[in-house]
Amino acid sequence: MRGLMPIAGRTGETYWYLRRKGQPLVRMPDLPHDHPDFIAAYQAARSEDEPAALRLPLGSIAGLIEAAGRSDRFAARSAVYRATLRRHFDAIRSEVGNAPAKGLRDRHIKANLGKAKSPTDRLKAWRFLGAFGTDAGLLSVDPSQGVAAPAKARSDGHPPWTLDEIDTYRARWRIGTSKRLAFELLLWGGMRIGDAVNIGPGMVDRSGVLVFRQSKTGDPAYVPWSCALPDYAAAMEADRDQLHAAIAAAPSRHMTFLATAGGATRSSKALGTMIRTSARDAGIEKSAHGLRKSRAVLLADAGGTPHQIGAWTGHKSLKEIEHYTLGADRRRAVMGTGAEHSGAKHRALKCKAENN
C-alpha cells in the first residue's frame, strides 16, 4: 500500500499513518493491513489523491478482491494456485468489479462462469472470494456455495508421446542443444514444466535421488538420478544416460539445469513454448506436459505400481495414476511386459542348465 508509514509510540507500540503530499498525516485503524476495515479506511483516505479510475467503491466486488488478495489466506496458497486466482480476480474485476459485493447471488456467479475459458478455475476464484468474504464479514452468505462448474466434454488432455515420437525428436535435436536438454529432463523426471525450470544439481541428495517439492501441490517427488534403478525401471537406463549426456554437453553450469545462457531461471511459459515449437519442427504435435504423461505410461508398462509411479512423478491422486496402470494391465494380459519376457527367458535357461 503506497504512502503508509509506521510511527513508534512512546511505549514501543507502532501506529500507521497515510502520508499524502502537501497534506497532514492520516491515522490508520489499529488493524491488520489485510483487514477489510483497514483497506476501506485506506481507500477513503487516498480517494482525494487517486484518479477516479483507481478508486475502489466501498463494498464493491473489486474491494472484496483487493482485501482477499492481501489476506493471509491468499498468501498461504501455493505460487501456482495464487497465479491462477490472480488471473481470474483480474477478469472478475474488469467485468463486474463495481457491483456491490453484498448484492452478489449464485445466479450472477453462474452467468460469469459462462464467460470464462476455464469455468472450473473461475469457480475456484469465486469460492475463494465467497469463503473470505463471509469470514471477514463482507458477505452475509457465501453465494458460491451450491454453484457447480458447467459440465465439460470428456477429454484425456495432453496426449503422451509415443516411443516413435521420442526417437524422432531425438533424431531432430542433437545432444548439446537446449531443446534436447529440456526434453530429456522433462521426459526422465516426469515433472511439470513449472517445476522443471527450477531443477538443479543441488537437489540431488547423497543417495543419488533427485528430491524436490512440487510448486503446485507442495508434495515431494523422488526421481532416481544416479542411484541404482528399481527393478521395474531397470530397462530405462538408456533414457537416463541420454539425460546425463545432455547435461554434460551443456555449455555452462548454473544453479538450474535449464537456465538461460545468461544464468537466469527460464520461465515455465518459455519452456512450454520451446518444447511445443521444437516438437512441431520435428513433425510432432505434442506438448511438454505430454512428456510427463509419457513417463507415467512407461513406468506403468514396465510394471510399476501406482504408489511407485506416484513417488517418481509426484502425482497425488492414485486414481489418476490408475488410468495409466489400467491400460498397462490390459496390455500385459495378452502380451506381458519386457521384464516378464526377460525373466521367463532367464528362468528357461536356468532350468535347462540344471537339467543338464
PDB file of N, CA, C and O in Angstrom, residues 294-321:
ATOM      1  N   SER A 294       4.046 -39.389 -20.611  1.00  0.00           N
ATOM      2  CA  SER A 294       4.826 -40.476 -21.207  1.00  0.00           C
ATOM      3  C   SER A 294       5.590 -41.246 -20.139  1.00  0.00           C
ATOM      4  O   SER A 294       5.657 -42.476 -20.178  1.00  0.00           O
ATOM      5  N   ARG A 295       6.203 -40.515 -19.188  1.00  0.00           N
ATOM      6  CA  ARG A 295       6.942 -41.203 -18.132  1.00  0.00           C
ATOM      7  C   ARG A 295       6.005 -42.067 -17.308  1.00  0.00           C
ATOM      8  O   ARG A 295       6.346 -43.209 -16.950  1.00  0.00           O
ATOM      9  N   ALA A 296       4.826 -41.567 -16.997  1.00  0.00           N
ATOM     10  CA  ALA A 296       3.866 -42.362 -16.222  1.00  0.00           C
ATOM     11  C   ALA A 296       3.453 -43.610 -16.995  1.00  0.00           C
ATOM     12  O   ALA A 296       3.338 -44.704 -16.428  1.00  0.00           O
ATOM     13  N   VAL A 297       3.231 -43.462 -18.294  1.00  0.00           N
ATOM     14  CA  VAL A 297       2.856 -44.611 -19.125  1.00  0.00           C
ATOM     15  C   VAL A 297       3.992 -45.627 -19.173  1.00  0.00           C
ATOM     16  O   VAL A 297       3.775 -46.840 -19.031  1.00  0.00           O
ATOM     17  N   LEU A 298       5.225 -45.143 -19.368  1.00  0.00           N
ATOM     18  CA  LEU A 298       6.373 -46.046 -19.445  1.00  0.00           C
ATOM     19  C   LEU A 298       6.576 -46.798 -18.135  1.00  0.00           C
ATOM     20  O   LEU A 298       6.902 -47.997 -18.131  1.00  0.00           O
ATOM     21  N   LEU A 299       6.387 -46.108 -17.026  1.00  0.00           N
ATOM     22  CA  LEU A 299       6.538 -46.760 -15.721  1.00  0.00           C
ATOM     23  C   LEU A 299       5.437 -47.795 -15.511  1.00  0.00           C
ATOM     24  O   LEU A 299       5.681 -48.876 -14.962  1.00  0.00           O
ATOM     25  N   ALA A 300       4.229 -47.459 -15.945  1.00  0.00           N
ATOM     26  CA  ALA A 300       3.119 -48.405 -15.810  1.00  0.00           C
ATOM     27  C   ALA A 300       3.347 -49.628 -16.693  1.00  0.00           C
ATOM     28  O   ALA A 300       3.134 -50.769 -16.281  1.00  0.00           O
ATOM     29  N   ASP A 301       3.802 -49.389 -17.939  1.00  0.00           N
ATOM     30  CA  ASP A 301       4.072 -50.503 -18.846  1.00  0.00           C
ATOM     31  C   ASP A 301       5.162 -51.415 -18.313  1.00  0.00           C
ATOM     32  O   ASP A 301       5.175 -52.618 -18.577  1.00  0.00           O
ATOM     33  N   ALA A 302       6.109 -50.827 -17.557  1.00  0.00           N
ATOM     34  CA  ALA A 302       7.211 -51.620 -17.006  1.00  0.00           C
ATOM     35  C   ALA A 302       6.804 -52.404 -15.772  1.00  0.00           C
ATOM     36  O   ALA A 302       7.583 -53.208 -15.255  1.00  0.00           O
ATOM     37  N   GLY A 303       5.587 -52.157 -15.283  1.00  0.00           N
ATOM     38  CA  GLY A 303       5.107 -52.893 -14.121  1.00  0.00           C
ATOM     39  C   GLY A 303       5.130 -52.122 -12.819  1.00  0.00           C
ATOM     40  O   GLY A 303       4.920 -52.703 -11.748  1.00  0.00           O
ATOM     41  N   GLY A 304       5.391 -50.810 -12.879  1.00  0.00           N
ATOM     42  CA  GLY A 304       5.380 -50.001 -11.663  1.00  0.00           C
ATOM     43  C   GLY A 304       3.984 -49.918 -11.064  1.00  0.00           C
ATOM     44  O   GLY A 304       2.990 -49.826 -11.787  1.00  0.00           O
ATOM     45  N   THR A 305       3.912 -49.960  -9.740  1.00  0.00           N
ATOM     46  CA  THR A 305       2.618 -49.845  -9.064  1.00  0.00           C
ATOM     47  C   THR A 305       2.210 -48.371  -8.992  1.00  0.00           C
ATOM     48  O   THR A 305       3.048 -47.480  -9.182  1.00  0.00           O
ATOM     49  N   PRO A 306       0.929 -48.090  -8.733  1.00  0.00           N
ATOM     50  CA  PRO A 306       0.517 -46.682  -8.593  1.00  0.00           C
ATOM     51  C   PRO A 306       1.352 -45.922  -7.570  1.00  0.00           C
ATOM     52  O   PRO A 306       1.694 -44.757  -7.791  1.00  0.00           O
ATOM     53  N   HIS A 307       1.695 -46.546  -6.449  1.00  0.00           N
ATOM     54  CA  HIS A 307       2.498 -45.860  -5.428  1.00  0.00           C
ATOM     55  C   HIS A 307       3.908 -45.580  -5.938  1.00  0.00           C
ATOM     56  O   HIS A 307       4.482 -44.519  -5.663  1.00  0.00           O
ATOM     57  N   GLN A 308       4.485 -46.536  -6.661  1.00  0.00           N
ATOM     58  CA  GLN A 308       5.830 -46.340  -7.204  1.00  0.00           C
ATOM     59  C   GLN A 308       5.838 -45.229  -8.255  1.00  0.00           C
ATOM     60  O   GLN A 308       6.735 -44.383  -8.286  1.00  0.00           O
ATOM     61  N   ILE A 309       4.826 -45.211  -9.109  1.00  0.00           N
ATOM     62  CA  ILE A 309       4.735 -44.171 -10.139  1.00  0.00           C
ATOM     63  C   ILE A 309       4.516 -42.807  -9.492  1.00  0.00           C
ATOM     64  O   ILE A 309       5.125 -41.808  -9.872  1.00  0.00           O
ATOM     65  N   GLY A 310       3.657 -42.766  -8.486  1.00  0.00           N
ATOM     66  CA  GLY A 310       3.367 -41.509  -7.806  1.00  0.00           C
ATOM     67  C   GLY A 310       4.577 -40.938  -7.093  1.00  0.00           C
ATOM     68  O   GLY A 310       4.759 -39.720  -7.045  1.00  0.00           O
ATOM     69  N   ALA A 311       5.416 -41.803  -6.533  1.00  0.00           N
ATOM     70  CA  ALA A 311       6.626 -41.327  -5.869  1.00  0.00           C
ATOM     71  C   ALA A 311       7.563 -40.669  -6.870  1.00  0.00           C
ATOM     72  O   ALA A 311       8.217 -39.670  -6.559  1.00  0.00           O
ATOM     73  N   TRP A 312       7.611 -41.198  -8.080  1.00  0.00           N
ATOM     74  CA  TRP A 312       8.507 -40.688  -9.129  1.00  0.00           C
ATOM     75  C   TRP A 312       7.960 -39.409  -9.739  1.00  0.00           C
ATOM     76  O   TRP A 312       8.645 -38.385  -9.812  1.00  0.00           O
ATOM     77  N   THR A 313       6.722 -39.436 -10.205  1.00  0.00           N
ATOM     78  CA  THR A 313       6.144 -38.296 -10.930  1.00  0.00           C
ATOM     79  C   THR A 313       5.523 -37.247 -10.016  1.00  0.00           C
ATOM     80  O   THR A 313       5.262 -36.133 -10.454  1.00  0.00           O
ATOM     81  N   GLY A 314       5.266 -37.618  -8.759  1.00  0.00           N
ATOM     82  CA  GLY A 314       4.657 -36.675  -7.837  1.00  0.00           C
ATOM     83  C   GLY A 314       3.154 -36.600  -7.937  1.00  0.00           C
ATOM     84  O   GLY A 314       2.541 -35.754  -7.294  1.00  0.00           O
ATOM     85  N   HIS A 315       2.535 -37.481  -8.735  1.00  0.00           N
ATOM     86  CA  HIS A 315       1.070 -37.492  -8.805  1.00  0.00           C
ATOM     87  C   HIS A 315       0.509 -37.755  -7.404  1.00  0.00           C
ATOM     88  O   HIS A 315       0.947 -38.677  -6.715  1.00  0.00           O
ATOM     89  N   LYS A 316      -0.445 -36.956  -6.999  1.00  0.00           N
ATOM     90  CA  LYS A 316      -1.024 -37.103  -5.666  1.00  0.00           C
ATOM     91  C   LYS A 316      -2.210 -38.056  -5.675  1.00  0.00           C
ATOM     92  O   LYS A 316      -2.467 -38.763  -4.713  1.00  0.00           O
ATOM     93  N   SER A 317      -2.959 -38.051  -6.779  1.00  0.00           N
ATOM     94  CA  SER A 317      -4.157 -38.876  -6.873  1.00  0.00           C
ATOM     95  C   SER A 317      -3.832 -40.245  -7.447  1.00  0.00           C
ATOM     96  O   SER A 317      -3.376 -40.358  -8.587  1.00  0.00           O
ATOM     97  N   LEU A 318      -4.065 -41.286  -6.659  1.00  0.00           N
ATOM     98  CA  LEU A 318      -3.845 -42.632  -7.157  1.00  0.00           C
ATOM     99  C   LEU A 318      -4.824 -42.971  -8.264  1.00  0.00           C
ATOM    100  O   LEU A 318      -4.516 -43.756  -9.162  1.00  0.00           O
ATOM    101  N   LYS A 319      -6.000 -42.359  -8.226  1.00  0.00           N
ATOM    102  CA  LYS A 319      -6.994 -42.609  -9.266  1.00  0.00           C
ATOM    103  C   LYS A 319      -6.463 -42.151 -10.622  1.00  0.00           C
ATOM    104  O   LYS A 319      -6.685 -42.810 -11.645  1.00  0.00           O
ATOM    105  N   GLU A 320      -5.754 -41.032 -10.624  1.00  0.00           N
ATOM    106  CA  GLU A 320      -5.184 -40.532 -11.873  1.00  0.00           C
ATOM    107  C   GLU A 320      -4.112 -41.481 -12.396  1.00  0.00           C
ATOM    108  O   GLU A 320      -4.020 -41.733 -13.601  1.00  0.00           O
ATOM    109  N   ILE A 321      -3.306 -42.015 -11.484  1.00  0.00           N
ATOM    110  CA  ILE A 321      -2.245 -42.936 -11.889  1.00  0.00           C
ATOM    111  C   ILE A 321      -2.841 -44.242 -12.389  1.00  0.00           C
ATOM    112  O   ILE A 321      -2.335 -44.863 -13.333  1.00  0.00           O
TER     113      ILE A 321
END
